[in-house]
Amino acid sequence: MSVKTDLKSLDRGALGAFAKGSGLPAYRAGQLIHWIYERNAGTIEEITEFSKKLRQELAAKAFISRLQLKTALSSEDGTRKFLFGLSDGNAIESVLIPDGKRLTLCISSQAGCRMGCGFCLTGKIGFKRDLLPHEIVDQFLLARQLALPETLTNIVFMGMGEPLDNLDNVAEAIKRITAFARFSKRRITVSTSGVAPGIREFAAKASGVKLAVSINAATDSVRSSIMPINRKYPLQKLIAALRDFPLAPRDRITIEYVLLKRVNDAQADAKALAGLLRGIPCKINLIPYNGPENCENGRAFNMPDENTTMAFQDVLVRAGHTAIIRKSKGKDILAACGQLAGKG
Ligand code: SAH
Ligand code: SF4
């Protein structure tokens, strides 16, 4: 018996080929896309636009996969975290973050992460594997259902993994989320730890999608000590890629800066950051460190006190930048930035 085809694993071309190979007219591929991506069909049986006979024929050789929801946790601040099981036993997490009129879904691009940033729990668990396009898309499809009756307004690739280390699959997933599920690409943001050549490639492969960059330090010595990627792509290369990033008028790059007590929180750091970003249309999100007080590798990170944080922001604002202090959400369920370890 031949192996059944997972319809969710197919891109536009492959779905067309599947329809053709099944002796069906081309418009059937469009109907499959509509039912899977807009109507959330979980089985071929649910596609009631098809006759019973057609459904039976298709079900004999194809199926519609779905991530397995293993745990759903709710925070007292309204943040919800979902742990999804992959077919090979790995697990990933997605987070739903309500904020006023917005409902943002934070999704993962990899199981684990290769980048090893010292302050990040995902970095600690190491790299398991890249997610396939449909495993990325499925986080969106399932969360969209789980969020009902609310509607998702934004998607951020700020969950587990480095999206630009899995760029082709991320770009294909974005294509399906926008073209198949009709979610606006202007409401999608991809966050990178600074894979400089990837930023240029991303601009070409996912044009119109927003970019966020985790800068986290304004000098190479500090940045390399907390983010190993900086040894490969130092700040000068990263900033050059940001200067070249195509932006629509009024659009800005989001800059993320995790504030670590006595590591990168001095006034001098703020001044260096302001200088580094001069001339780049951006808004800066300051995220006070929210991890454990002591890391296993012997390096201790702490959250700066409020005065230091506000003084840091003040330097940036005086230099003409937009800088916002981001209070972490979902800390009680380990759903905040850098707390995703795939353990529920
Ligand atoms: N790998 C990508 C996407 C993940 S985004 C990236 O690094 O950009 C995760 C965000 O959370 C990053 O901006 C990262 O700097 C931040 N972060 C990681 N660990 C954190 C922690 N312990 N406290 C606060 N923010 C953290
Ligand atoms: Fe990976 Fe981003 Fe965490 Fe760094 S901050 S280890 S790049 S997920």
PDB file of N, CA and C and ligand atoms in Angstrom, residues 110 112-124 158-162 192-193 214 216 227 229 338, ligand 2:
ATOM      1  N   GLN A 110      11.640  26.922  14.729  1.00  0.00           N
ATOM      2  CA  GLN A 110      12.470  25.719  14.878  1.00  0.00           C
ATOM      3  C   GLN A 110      12.125  25.059  16.214  1.00  0.00           C
ATOM      4  N   GLY A 112      13.796  24.179  19.284  1.00  0.00           N
ATOM      5  CA  GLY A 112      15.080  24.591  19.841  1.00  0.00           C
ATOM      6  C   GLY A 112      15.698  25.700  19.009  1.00  0.00           C
ATOM      7  N   CYS A 113      16.977  25.945  19.244  1.00  0.00           N
ATOM      8  CA  CYS A 113      17.668  27.018  18.507  1.00  0.00           C
ATOM      9  C   CYS A 113      19.169  26.758  18.578  1.00  0.00           C
ATOM     10  N   ARG A 114      19.846  27.076  17.469  1.00  0.00           N
ATOM     11  CA  ARG A 114      21.282  26.856  17.353  1.00  0.00           C
ATOM     12  C   ARG A 114      22.114  27.999  17.917  1.00  0.00           C
ATOM     13  N   MET A 115      21.476  29.139  18.166  1.00  0.00           N
ATOM     14  CA  MET A 115      22.240  30.375  18.355  1.00  0.00           C
ATOM     15  C   MET A 115      22.873  30.531  19.745  1.00  0.00           C
ATOM     16  N   GLY A 116      22.321  29.822  20.725  1.00  0.00           N
ATOM     17  CA  GLY A 116      22.970  29.774  22.039  1.00  0.00           C
ATOM     18  C   GLY A 116      23.138  31.092  22.783  1.00  0.00           C
ATOM     19  N   CYS A 117      22.203  32.018  22.642  1.00  0.00           N
ATOM     20  CA  CYS A 117      22.308  33.269  23.393  1.00  0.00           C
ATOM     21  C   CYS A 117      22.263  32.959  24.899  1.00  0.00           C
ATOM     22  N   GLY A 118      23.178  33.564  25.648  1.00  0.00           N
ATOM     23  CA  GLY A 118      23.365  33.198  27.048  1.00  0.00           C
ATOM     24  C   GLY A 118      22.179  33.442  27.953  1.00  0.00           C
ATOM     25  N   PHE A 119      21.314  34.382  27.575  1.00  0.00           N
ATOM     26  CA  PHE A 119      20.216  34.793  28.459  1.00  0.00           C
ATOM     27  C   PHE A 119      18.904  34.091  28.116  1.00  0.00           C
ATOM     28  N   CYS A 120      18.904  33.212  27.092  1.00  0.00           N
ATOM     29  CA  CYS A 120      17.641  32.691  26.554  1.00  0.00           C
ATOM     30  C   CYS A 120      17.490  31.192  26.820  1.00  0.00           C
ATOM     31  N   LEU A 121      16.342  30.825  27.354  1.00  0.00           N
ATOM     32  CA  LEU A 121      16.092  29.428  27.708  1.00  0.00           C
ATOM     33  C   LEU A 121      16.016  28.530  26.473  1.00  0.00           C
ATOM     34  N   THR A 122      15.450  29.075  25.379  1.00  0.00           N
ATOM     35  CA  THR A 122      15.392  28.280  24.146  1.00  0.00           C
ATOM     36  C   THR A 122      16.812  27.958  23.687  1.00  0.00           C
ATOM     37  N   GLY A 123      17.705  28.950  23.818  1.00  0.00           N
ATOM     38  CA  GLY A 123      19.106  28.728  23.451  1.00  0.00           C
ATOM     39  C   GLY A 123      19.724  27.613  24.291  1.00  0.00           C
ATOM     40  N   LYS A 124      19.306  27.527  25.536  1.00  0.00           N
ATOM     41  CA  LYS A 124      19.860  26.524  26.462  1.00  0.00           C
ATOM     42  C   LYS A 124      19.539  25.092  26.033  1.00  0.00           C
ATOM     43  N   MET A 158       8.589  35.143  17.028  1.00  0.00           N
ATOM     44  CA  MET A 158       9.435  35.414  18.186  1.00  0.00           C
ATOM     45  C   MET A 158       9.353  34.272  19.189  1.00  0.00           C
ATOM     46  N   GLY A 159       8.926  33.112  18.713  1.00  0.00           N
ATOM     47  CA  GLY A 159       8.866  31.952  19.593  1.00  0.00           C
ATOM     48  C   GLY A 159      10.208  31.236  19.580  1.00  0.00           C
ATOM     49  N   MET A 160      10.156  29.916  19.592  1.00  0.00           N
ATOM     50  CA  MET A 160      11.412  29.166  19.592  1.00  0.00           C
ATOM     51  C   MET A 160      12.083  29.250  18.225  1.00  0.00           C
ATOM     52  N   GLY A 161      13.413  29.352  18.244  1.00  0.00           N
ATOM     53  CA  GLY A 161      14.165  29.255  17.003  1.00  0.00           C
ATOM     54  C   GLY A 161      14.567  30.569  16.377  1.00  0.00           C
ATOM     55  N   GLU A 162      15.492  30.454  15.429  1.00  0.00           N
ATOM     56  CA  GLU A 162      15.963  31.624  14.673  1.00  0.00           C
ATOM     57  C   GLU A 162      15.365  31.523  13.265  1.00  0.00           C
ATOM     58  N   THR A 192      14.912  38.422  14.162  1.00  0.00           N
ATOM     59  CA  THR A 192      16.176  37.700  14.002  1.00  0.00           C
ATOM     60  C   THR A 192      17.199  38.152  15.028  1.00  0.00           C
ATOM     61  N   SER A 193      18.093  37.226  15.365  1.00  0.00           N
ATOM     62  CA  SER A 193      19.183  37.555  16.278  1.00  0.00           C
ATOM     63  C   SER A 193      20.318  38.244  15.525  1.00  0.00           C
ATOM     64  N   SER A 214      17.000  41.500  17.240  1.00  0.00           N
ATOM     65  CA  SER A 214      17.400  41.473  18.645  1.00  0.00           C
ATOM     66  C   SER A 214      18.837  41.966  18.725  1.00  0.00           C
ATOM     67  N   ASN A 216      20.339  43.846  21.448  1.00  0.00           N
ATOM     68  CA  ASN A 216      20.736  43.448  22.805  1.00  0.00           C
ATOM     69  C   ASN A 216      22.067  43.990  23.313  1.00  0.00           C
ATOM     70  N   MET A 227      25.807  36.895  22.776  1.00  0.00           N
ATOM     71  CA  MET A 227      25.212  36.345  21.557  1.00  0.00           C
ATOM     72  C   MET A 227      26.316  35.846  20.618  1.00  0.00           C
ATOM     73  N   ILE A 229      26.357  34.598  17.793  1.00  0.00           N
ATOM     74  CA  ILE A 229      26.181  34.962  16.374  1.00  0.00           C
ATOM     75  C   ILE A 229      26.962  36.223  16.024  1.00  0.00           C
ATOM     76  N   GLY A 338      11.989  34.475  25.559  1.00  0.00           N
ATOM     77  CA  GLY A 338      13.155  33.709  25.984  1.00  0.00           C
ATOM     78  C   GLY A 338      12.870  32.623  26.995  1.00  0.00           C
TER      79      GLY A 338
HETATM   80 FE1  SF4 B   2      17.746  31.605  19.651  1.00  0.00          FE
HETATM   81 FE2  SF4 B   2      16.603  34.015  19.679  1.00  0.00          FE
HETATM   82 FE3  SF4 B   2      16.898  32.609  21.958  1.00  0.00          FE
HETATM   83 FE4  SF4 B   2      19.032  33.658  20.755  1.00  0.00          FE
HETATM   84  S1  SF4 B   2      17.305  34.794  21.655  1.00  0.00           S
HETATM   85  S2  SF4 B   2      18.890  31.568  21.560  1.00  0.00           S
HETATM   86  S3  SF4 B   2      18.483  33.429  18.625  1.00  0.00           S
HETATM   87  S4  SF4 B   2      15.639  32.057  20.226  1.00  0.00           S
END
